[in-house]
Amino acid sequence: MKQPSIQSLDRRHFVKGVAAAAATAFGFQFIPSRAWGKLQKPTLAAIGIGGKGAADLQGAMNAGFEIVGLVDVVDSRKINDDKVERSSGKSREMHPQAPFFTDYREMLASLGDRVDAVTVSTPDHHHFHAACLAMKSGKHVYCQKPLTHGLWEARTLARVARETGVKTQMGNQAHALDHMRRCVELIQAGVIGGVREVHGWTNRPIWPQGIATPPEPEPVPAWMNWEQWLGPAPETGYSSKLAPFGWRGAWDYGCGALGDMACHILDLGWWATMPGDPVSVLAEQQGGTDWSPPISSKITWEFAPSRHSSAAGCKFFWYDGYLNASFDRNSWSLAKKNEEYHHPDDAVMSGEGFRNYDTVIVGDYGRLYFSRERATWTLKAVHKLDGFKWPEPTIPRAVRQDNYQEWYDAITGKVERGQSDFAVAGPFTEMILVGTLAQRIPGQKLEWDAGQLEVKGRPETKGWIQRAYRKGWESPV
């Protein structure tokens, strides 16, 4: 798929272009000279300041950024009920000097080169537009996971990051932990031989999924900019069942439990093996619909042999959701018959206990059991380790094991790059989103052609790989 090149405009035309963006294709580019040098005190605008956005804003503050702009579709100063999105109100209280916007396009136009960097902490369907527009205007970008809602978007964001040269990072925070980086080094050094299987699981979704039709529309609250919340995604009526939390359970706006957690849990296996593009994928699941991801699922990806995988190739396995659960529309919740969630069988676990989410890496000569939440890991080898040469560290360690700090240090020139930048996060997100394609056609093994960005022989998937955007929200590239 041929990608258009990025065009350059001066600041005057950039600001004019953003102001007209709601009715045009956002066709602009501005790279301020300061984006290419070492910044001593970079400035930041936060796109999304409630919930996870509040945490990202705090992480950026702790790293050293000066906060100069805030964006959120919720105007907390119009809320009477302090239980609704109270974290966005606290973010504004902490930064009273920072201008507030409900549209990040207006923020980029208004603040211009006063902003060096942005955090993108929105629902998945906004990640591409917000991050792409920011990078094209010379801003360094920290974007929450999954990097994008769609496959074409992930491929394109990685390209735009490469072409603009800005510093980027995806928000899979455990990527910065010392024990993850050490396990990557050990696996790549062959401590368990070539990797044959990677297993990861989660107890999510903890929100409703398996929903047949959208919730009934409600009046839009005075504090919600619903048009901006919808942004590039298909239109539906406002519902408190979708915003601010339940949107992950709708295909139009989120990527379900797989999109929410796989960027965390499969990270070790992906980084350690760097398997390249999958060649096939299969989803086995319960409760998925055309409108909503499944209640529980098992995904299997197959890869060709790579440098750190077994000569026979490698498989990734993903398990999510609670078994024997169903969606109850009356309560708009998941009804669980028990608390048993989907996970690998005893043959994989080999006596290790189950937790809410963990990873098992199976190699030719042993297994590594890993949790991002604990700095301990378990190695079970089927050969003697006496002759194994323990490798020296090869991956730079992040200061304070903090990926916000690592991104800041890349911007200020203290390190070359964030280890979870878009060059890594883009292909990783692609692999995960191939899994969401399989969830939409369950029970059928799909052959994936990464070069053409398509499922072989399945033209009906093209609209999921690169979807059309709402009028006024055409692609920025």
Coordinates of C-alpha atoms in Angstrom, one line a residue:
M1 CA 0.0 0.0 0.0
K2 CA 1.6 3.2 -1.1
Q3 CA 1.8 5.9 1.6
P4 CA 1.7 9.6 0.8
S5 CA 4.7 11.7 1.8
I6 CA 4.4 14.3 4.5
Q7 CA 4.1 17.9 3.3
S8 CA 5.6 21.0 5.0
L9 CA 3.8 24.3 5.9
D10 CA 5.0 27.3 7.8
R11 CA 3.5 28.2 11.1
R12 CA 1.0 30.8 9.7
H13 CA -0.5 28.3 7.3
F14 CA -0.4 25.6 10.0
V15 CA -2.5 27.5 12.4
K16 CA -4.9 28.5 9.6
G17 CA -5.0 24.8 8.5
V18 CA -5.9 23.5 12.0
A19 CA -8.7 26.1 12.4
A20 CA -10.3 24.8 9.2
A21 CA -9.6 21.1 10.1
A22 CA -13.1 20.3 11.2
A23 CA -14.3 20.6 7.6
T24 CA -11.1 19.5 5.7
A25 CA -8.6 16.7 5.6
F26 CA -6.2 18.2 8.1
G27 CA -3.5 18.4 5.4
F28 CA -0.7 20.3 7.2
Q29 CA 2.7 19.9 8.6
F30 CA 4.9 22.1 10.8
I31 CA 8.2 21.1 12.4
P32 CA 9.5 23.8 14.8
S33 CA 13.2 23.9 15.0
R34 CA 13.2 23.3 18.7
A35 CA 11.8 19.8 18.0
W36 CA 15.1 18.7 16.7
G37 CA 17.3 20.0 19.5
K38 CA 17.8 19.1 23.2
L39 CA 15.2 20.7 25.3
Q40 CA 16.0 21.7 28.9
K41 CA 12.5 22.1 30.1
P42 CA 10.0 20.8 27.5
T43 CA 6.4 21.9 27.6
L44 CA 3.5 19.5 27.4
A45 CA -0.3 19.6 26.6
A46 CA -2.3 16.7 27.9
I47 CA -5.0 15.3 25.5
G48 CA -7.3 13.5 27.9
I49 CA -7.0 14.5 31.6
G50 CA -9.5 12.2 33.4
G51 CA -9.0 8.6 34.4
K52 CA -5.9 7.3 32.8
G53 CA -5.3 10.7 31.4
A54 CA -4.8 12.1 34.9
A55 CA -2.2 9.4 35.6
D56 CA -0.4 10.2 32.4
L57 CA -0.4 13.9 33.2
Q58 CA 1.0 13.2 36.7
G59 CA 3.7 10.9 35.2
A60 CA 4.7 13.6 32.7
M61 CA 4.8 16.2 35.5
N62 CA 7.0 13.9 37.7
A63 CA 9.4 13.4 34.7
G64 CA 9.9 17.2 34.4
F65 CA 7.5 18.6 31.8
E66 CA 6.0 22.0 32.2
I67 CA 2.2 21.7 31.6
V68 CA 0.9 24.4 29.3
G69 CA -2.4 23.0 27.9
L70 CA -5.2 20.6 28.9
V71 CA -7.7 18.9 26.6
D72 CA -10.8 16.9 27.5
V73 CA -14.3 16.3 26.2
V74 CA -15.5 16.7 29.7
D75 CA -15.7 20.3 31.0
S76 CA -15.4 19.6 34.7
R77 CA -16.5 23.1 35.6
K78 CA -20.0 22.4 34.2
I79 CA -20.5 19.3 36.3
N80 CA -22.8 19.4 39.3
D81 CA -22.2 15.8 40.3
D82 CA -18.7 15.4 41.7
K83 CA -18.8 11.7 41.1
V84 CA -18.6 12.2 37.4
E85 CA -15.1 12.4 36.0
R86 CA -13.8 14.1 39.2
S87 CA -10.2 13.3 38.1
S88 CA -10.4 15.7 35.2
G89 CA -11.5 18.4 37.6
K90 CA -8.5 17.7 39.8
S91 CA -6.2 18.0 36.8
R92 CA -7.6 21.4 36.0
E93 CA -7.3 22.5 39.6
M94 CA -3.6 21.4 39.7
H95 CA -2.9 23.5 36.5
P96 CA -5.1 26.6 36.7
Q97 CA -2.7 28.5 34.4
A98 CA -3.0 26.0 31.6
P99 CA -5.6 26.9 28.9
F100 CA -8.4 24.3 28.6
F101 CA -9.9 23.0 25.3
T102 CA -12.4 20.3 24.4
D103 CA -10.9 19.9 20.9
Y104 CA -7.2 18.9 20.5
R105 CA -7.3 20.4 17.0
E106 CA -8.1 23.8 18.5
M107 CA -5.4 23.3 21.1
L108 CA -2.7 22.7 18.5
A109 CA -3.8 25.7 16.5
S110 CA -4.1 28.0 19.5
L111 CA -0.9 27.0 21.4
G112 CA 1.3 26.2 18.4
D113 CA 5.0 26.0 19.1
R114 CA 4.4 26.8 22.8
V115 CA 3.8 23.0 23.1
D116 CA 6.8 20.6 22.7
A117 CA 5.0 17.4 23.5
V118 CA 1.6 15.8 24.1
T119 CA 0.2 12.9 26.0
V120 CA -2.7 11.1 24.2
S121 CA -5.0 9.5 26.7
T122 CA -8.2 9.2 24.8
P123 CA -10.5 6.3 23.8
D124 CA -8.8 4.1 21.2
H125 CA -10.6 5.6 18.2
H126 CA -8.9 9.0 18.8
H127 CA -5.3 7.8 19.1
F128 CA -4.4 8.0 15.5
H129 CA -5.8 11.4 14.7
A130 CA -4.5 13.0 17.9
A131 CA -1.0 11.5 17.7
C132 CA -0.6 12.0 14.0
L133 CA -1.7 15.6 14.1
A134 CA 0.6 16.3 17.0
M135 CA 3.6 14.6 15.3
K136 CA 3.0 16.5 12.1
S137 CA 3.1 19.7 14.0
G138 CA 6.4 18.8 15.5
K139 CA 5.3 17.5 18.9
H140 CA 6.8 14.6 20.7
V141 CA 4.1 12.1 21.5
Y142 CA 3.3 9.7 24.4
C143 CA 0.2 7.6 23.4
Q144 CA -1.7 5.2 25.4
K145 CA -2.1 1.6 24.3
P146 CA -3.2 0.1 22.0
L147 CA -1.3 2.5 19.8
T148 CA -4.2 2.8 17.4
H149 CA -7.7 1.5 16.8
G150 CA -7.0 0.1 13.4
L151 CA -4.1 -1.7 11.6
W152 CA -3.6 0.8 8.8
E153 CA -3.4 3.5 11.5
A154 CA -0.6 1.6 13.4
R155 CA 1.4 1.2 10.2
T156 CA 0.9 4.9 9.4
L157 CA 1.8 6.3 12.8
A158 CA 5.1 4.4 12.8
R159 CA 5.9 5.9 9.4
V160 CA 5.0 9.4 10.5
A161 CA 7.1 9.1 13.6
R162 CA 10.0 7.9 11.4
E163 CA 9.6 10.8 8.9
T164 CA 9.2 13.5 11.5
G165 CA 11.9 12.3 13.8
V166 CA 10.0 13.3 17.0
K167 CA 10.4 11.2 20.1
T168 CA 7.6 8.8 20.9
Q169 CA 6.5 6.3 23.5
M170 CA 3.5 3.9 23.9
G171 CA 2.0 3.6 27.4
N172 CA 2.8 0.0 28.2
Q173 CA 4.6 1.1 31.4
A174 CA 6.1 -2.2 32.3
H175 CA 8.3 -2.0 29.3
A176 CA 10.5 0.3 31.4
L177 CA 10.9 -2.2 34.3
D178 CA 14.4 -3.6 35.0
H179 CA 13.1 -7.2 35.4
M180 CA 11.3 -7.2 32.1
R181 CA 14.4 -5.9 30.3
R182 CA 16.6 -8.5 32.1
C183 CA 14.2 -11.3 31.1
V184 CA 14.3 -10.1 27.4
E185 CA 18.2 -10.3 27.6
L186 CA 18.1 -13.8 29.1
I187 CA 15.6 -15.2 26.5
Q188 CA 17.6 -13.6 23.6
A189 CA 20.8 -15.2 25.1
G190 CA 19.1 -18.6 24.9
V191 CA 18.4 -19.4 28.5
I192 CA 15.3 -21.5 27.4
G193 CA 16.5 -22.1 23.9
G194 CA 14.5 -21.1 20.9
V195 CA 11.0 -19.8 21.9
R196 CA 8.2 -22.1 20.7
E197 CA 5.2 -20.6 22.5
V198 CA 4.2 -17.4 24.3
H199 CA 1.1 -17.5 26.6
G200 CA -0.6 -14.5 28.1
W201 CA -3.9 -14.0 29.8
T202 CA -6.1 -11.5 31.7
N203 CA -9.3 -11.5 33.7
R204 CA -10.7 -8.7 31.7
P205 CA -13.1 -7.5 30.4
I206 CA -14.4 -6.0 33.6
W207 CA -16.8 -3.9 31.5
P208 CA -19.7 -5.3 29.5
Q209 CA -18.9 -7.1 26.2
G210 CA -20.9 -9.4 23.9
I211 CA -23.5 -6.6 23.4
A212 CA -25.8 -7.1 20.3
T213 CA -26.9 -3.5 19.8
P214 CA -25.9 0.0 21.1
P215 CA -27.4 1.3 24.4
E216 CA -30.5 3.5 24.1
P217 CA -29.5 7.2 23.6
E218 CA -29.7 9.6 26.5
P219 CA -29.7 13.4 26.6
V220 CA -26.2 14.8 26.2
P221 CA -25.0 16.4 29.5
A222 CA -24.1 20.0 29.4
W223 CA -20.5 19.1 30.5
M224 CA -19.9 16.6 27.6
N225 CA -18.8 17.6 24.1
W226 CA -20.3 14.5 22.5
E227 CA -19.4 15.5 18.9
Q228 CA -15.8 15.7 19.9
W229 CA -16.0 12.4 21.8
L230 CA -17.2 10.7 18.7
G231 CA -14.5 12.4 16.6
P232 CA -13.6 10.2 13.6
A233 CA -15.7 7.2 14.6
P234 CA -19.2 6.2 13.5
E235 CA -22.0 8.2 15.1
T236 CA -24.2 7.0 17.8
G237 CA -26.3 8.6 20.5
Y238 CA -24.7 9.6 23.8
S239 CA -25.0 7.1 26.6
S240 CA -23.5 6.9 30.0
K241 CA -23.0 3.2 29.3
L242 CA -20.4 4.2 26.7
A243 CA -18.7 7.2 28.1
P244 CA -16.6 7.7 30.1
F245 CA -15.8 4.0 30.7
G246 CA -17.7 1.4 28.8
W247 CA -16.5 2.3 25.2
R248 CA -14.0 -0.6 25.2
G249 CA -16.9 -3.0 24.8
A250 CA -17.9 -1.4 21.4
W251 CA -16.0 -2.2 18.2
D252 CA -16.5 1.3 16.9
Y253 CA -14.6 2.9 19.7
G254 CA -12.5 0.3 21.5
C255 CA -10.6 -3.0 20.9
G256 CA -12.0 -5.0 23.8
A257 CA -10.0 -6.9 26.4
L258 CA -7.4 -7.9 23.8
G259 CA -6.7 -4.3 22.9
D260 CA -6.8 -3.1 26.5
M261 CA -4.3 -5.6 28.0
A262 CA -2.3 -7.5 25.4
C263 CA 0.1 -4.5 24.9
H264 CA 1.0 -5.1 28.5
I265 CA 0.9 -8.8 28.9
L266 CA 2.4 -10.0 25.6
D267 CA 5.0 -7.4 25.6
L268 CA 7.8 -9.6 27.1
G269 CA 7.2 -12.3 24.5
W270 CA 7.1 -9.9 21.6
W271 CA 10.2 -8.0 22.7
A272 CA 12.2 -11.1 23.5
T273 CA 11.5 -12.8 20.2
M274 CA 10.8 -9.9 17.8
P275 CA 8.9 -12.5 15.7
G276 CA 8.0 -10.2 12.8
D277 CA 4.5 -10.3 11.2
P278 CA 2.2 -13.2 12.0
V279 CA 1.3 -15.5 9.0
S280 CA -2.1 -16.7 10.4
V281 CA -4.5 -16.1 13.3
L282 CA -7.4 -18.0 14.8
A283 CA -10.0 -16.8 17.4
E284 CA -12.1 -19.2 19.5
Q285 CA -14.5 -17.3 21.7
Q286 CA -17.8 -16.8 23.4
G287 CA -20.3 -14.0 23.1
G288 CA -18.9 -11.8 20.4
T289 CA -21.3 -9.8 18.1
D290 CA -21.0 -7.4 15.1
W291 CA -21.2 -4.5 17.6
S292 CA -19.2 -5.8 20.5
P293 CA -16.0 -7.9 21.2
P294 CA -16.5 -11.3 22.8
I295 CA -17.1 -12.0 26.5
S296 CA -14.1 -14.5 26.5
S297 CA -11.7 -15.6 23.8
K298 CA -8.6 -17.5 22.9
I299 CA -6.4 -16.2 20.1
T300 CA -3.6 -18.1 18.4
W301 CA -1.1 -16.4 16.2
E302 CA 1.5 -18.3 14.1
F303 CA 4.8 -16.8 13.1
A304 CA 7.6 -17.9 10.7
P305 CA 10.9 -18.8 12.4
S306 CA 12.9 -15.7 13.5
R307 CA 16.2 -15.1 15.2
H308 CA 15.1 -15.8 18.7
S309 CA 12.2 -18.3 18.1
S310 CA 12.4 -22.0 17.5
A311 CA 13.4 -23.3 14.1
A312 CA 9.9 -24.5 13.7
G313 CA 8.5 -21.1 14.2
C314 CA 6.6 -19.6 17.2
K315 CA 3.0 -19.4 18.3
F316 CA 1.5 -16.7 20.6
F317 CA -1.6 -17.6 22.6
W318 CA -4.0 -15.1 24.3
Y319 CA -6.8 -15.9 26.8
D320 CA -9.2 -13.3 28.1
G321 CA -12.5 -13.1 30.0
Y322 CA -14.5 -15.1 32.5
L323 CA -15.8 -18.5 31.5
N324 CA -19.6 -19.2 31.6
A325 CA -20.4 -15.5 31.7
S326 CA -23.2 -13.7 29.8
F327 CA -24.2 -10.1 29.1
D328 CA -27.2 -8.9 31.0
R329 CA -28.8 -6.0 29.2
N330 CA -31.1 -5.0 32.1
S331 CA -28.2 -4.3 34.4
W332 CA -25.8 -3.6 31.5
S333 CA -23.2 -5.9 33.1
L334 CA -21.5 -9.3 32.8
A335 CA -23.3 -12.0 34.7
K336 CA -20.7 -14.5 36.0
K337 CA -21.6 -18.0 37.1
N338 CA -18.3 -18.2 38.8
E339 CA -15.0 -16.3 39.0
E340 CA -13.1 -18.6 36.7
Y341 CA -11.4 -16.7 34.0
H342 CA -9.8 -18.0 30.8
H343 CA -6.1 -19.1 31.1
P344 CA -3.7 -21.7 29.9
D345 CA -4.1 -25.3 30.9
D346 CA -2.1 -27.3 33.5
A347 CA 0.3 -28.6 30.8
V348 CA 1.4 -25.0 30.1
M349 CA 1.5 -23.9 33.8
S350 CA 3.3 -26.9 35.1
G351 CA 2.3 -26.4 38.7
E352 CA 2.6 -22.6 38.8
G353 CA -0.4 -20.8 40.3
F354 CA -2.8 -18.6 38.3
R355 CA -3.1 -14.9 38.8
N356 CA -5.3 -12.3 37.1
Y357 CA -2.7 -11.7 34.4
D358 CA 0.7 -13.2 33.7
T359 CA 2.9 -14.6 30.9
V360 CA 4.6 -17.9 30.2
I361 CA 7.4 -18.2 27.6
V362 CA 7.9 -21.8 26.5
G363 CA 11.3 -22.6 24.9
D364 CA 13.0 -25.7 23.5
Y365 CA 14.9 -26.2 26.8
G366 CA 12.7 -24.6 29.5
R367 CA 10.1 -22.1 30.5
L368 CA 10.1 -18.7 32.0
Y369 CA 7.1 -17.5 34.2
F370 CA 6.8 -13.8 34.3
S371 CA 4.6 -11.1 35.9
R372 CA 5.0 -7.4 35.2
E373 CA 3.7 -6.7 38.7
R374 CA 6.5 -8.5 40.6
A375 CA 10.2 -8.1 40.2
T376 CA 10.7 -11.9 40.6
W377 CA 10.4 -14.4 37.8
T378 CA 10.6 -18.2 37.7
L379 CA 12.9 -20.2 35.3
K380 CA 12.2 -23.9 34.8
A381 CA 14.9 -25.4 32.7
V382 CA 15.0 -28.9 31.3
H383 CA 18.8 -28.8 30.8
K384 CA 21.6 -27.9 33.2
L385 CA 22.3 -24.2 33.4
D386 CA 25.9 -24.7 34.7
G387 CA 27.4 -24.0 31.3
F388 CA 25.0 -21.2 30.4
K389 CA 26.8 -17.9 29.9
W390 CA 24.7 -15.3 31.7
P391 CA 24.7 -12.2 29.4
E392 CA 25.8 -8.8 30.3
P393 CA 23.0 -6.1 30.1
T394 CA 22.5 -5.0 26.6
I395 CA 19.2 -2.9 26.9
P396 CA 19.6 0.5 28.5
R397 CA 17.8 0.8 31.8
A398 CA 15.2 3.5 32.3
V399 CA 15.7 6.0 35.1
R400 CA 13.5 5.0 38.1
Q401 CA 12.1 2.2 35.8
D402 CA 9.7 4.9 34.5
N403 CA 8.7 5.1 30.8
Y404 CA 7.5 8.7 31.2
Q405 CA 11.0 9.6 32.4
E406 CA 12.6 7.6 29.5
W407 CA 10.5 9.5 27.0
Y408 CA 11.4 12.8 28.7
D409 CA 15.1 11.8 28.6
A410 CA 14.8 11.0 24.9
I411 CA 13.4 14.5 24.3
T412 CA 16.0 16.2 26.3
G413 CA 18.8 14.2 24.7
K414 CA 19.9 12.1 27.7
V415 CA 19.0 8.9 25.9
E416 CA 18.7 8.1 22.2
R417 CA 15.1 6.8 22.3
G418 CA 12.3 5.4 24.4
Q419 CA 12.4 1.7 24.2
S420 CA 8.7 1.5 23.5
D421 CA 8.7 4.1 20.7
F422 CA 6.4 3.8 17.7
A423 CA 9.1 1.9 15.7
V424 CA 8.5 -0.9 18.2
A425 CA 4.9 -0.2 19.3
G426 CA 3.6 0.1 15.8
P427 CA 4.4 -3.4 14.6
F428 CA 3.5 -4.8 18.1
T429 CA 0.1 -3.1 17.9
E430 CA -0.4 -4.5 14.4
M431 CA 0.1 -8.0 15.6
I432 CA -2.5 -7.5 18.4
L433 CA -5.0 -5.9 16.0
V434 CA -4.7 -8.9 13.6
G435 CA -6.2 -10.7 16.6
T436 CA -9.2 -8.4 16.7
L437 CA -9.8 -9.2 13.0
A438 CA -9.9 -12.8 14.0
Q439 CA -12.4 -12.0 16.8
R440 CA -14.7 -10.6 14.2
I441 CA -14.6 -13.8 12.2
P442 CA -14.3 -16.4 14.9
G443 CA -13.6 -20.1 14.3
Q444 CA -11.9 -19.5 11.0
K445 CA -8.1 -19.5 10.5
L446 CA -7.2 -16.3 8.7
E447 CA -4.0 -16.0 6.5
W448 CA -2.4 -12.6 7.1
D449 CA -0.4 -10.8 4.4
A450 CA 1.4 -8.0 6.2
G451 CA 3.0 -6.6 3.1
Q452 CA -0.4 -6.0 1.5
L453 CA -2.0 -5.3 4.9
E454 CA -4.8 -7.7 4.1
V455 CA -6.4 -11.0 5.0
K456 CA -5.9 -13.3 2.1
G457 CA -9.2 -14.0 0.3
R458 CA -11.3 -12.0 2.8
P459 CA -12.1 -8.7 1.1
E460 CA -14.9 -8.0 3.7
T461 CA -12.1 -7.2 6.3
K462 CA -10.8 -4.2 4.4
G463 CA -13.1 -1.8 6.1
W464 CA -11.9 -3.0 9.5
I465 CA -8.2 -2.7 8.5
Q466 CA -8.6 0.9 7.2
R467 CA -12.0 2.3 8.0
A468 CA -13.7 5.4 6.7
Y469 CA -13.8 8.4 9.0
R470 CA -16.7 10.7 9.7
K471 CA -17.1 13.8 7.6
G472 CA -14.7 16.5 8.9
W473 CA -12.4 13.9 10.4
E474 CA -10.6 12.7 7.3
S475 CA -7.2 11.2 7.7
P476 CA -4.4 13.7 8.5
V477 CA -2.1 11.9 5.9

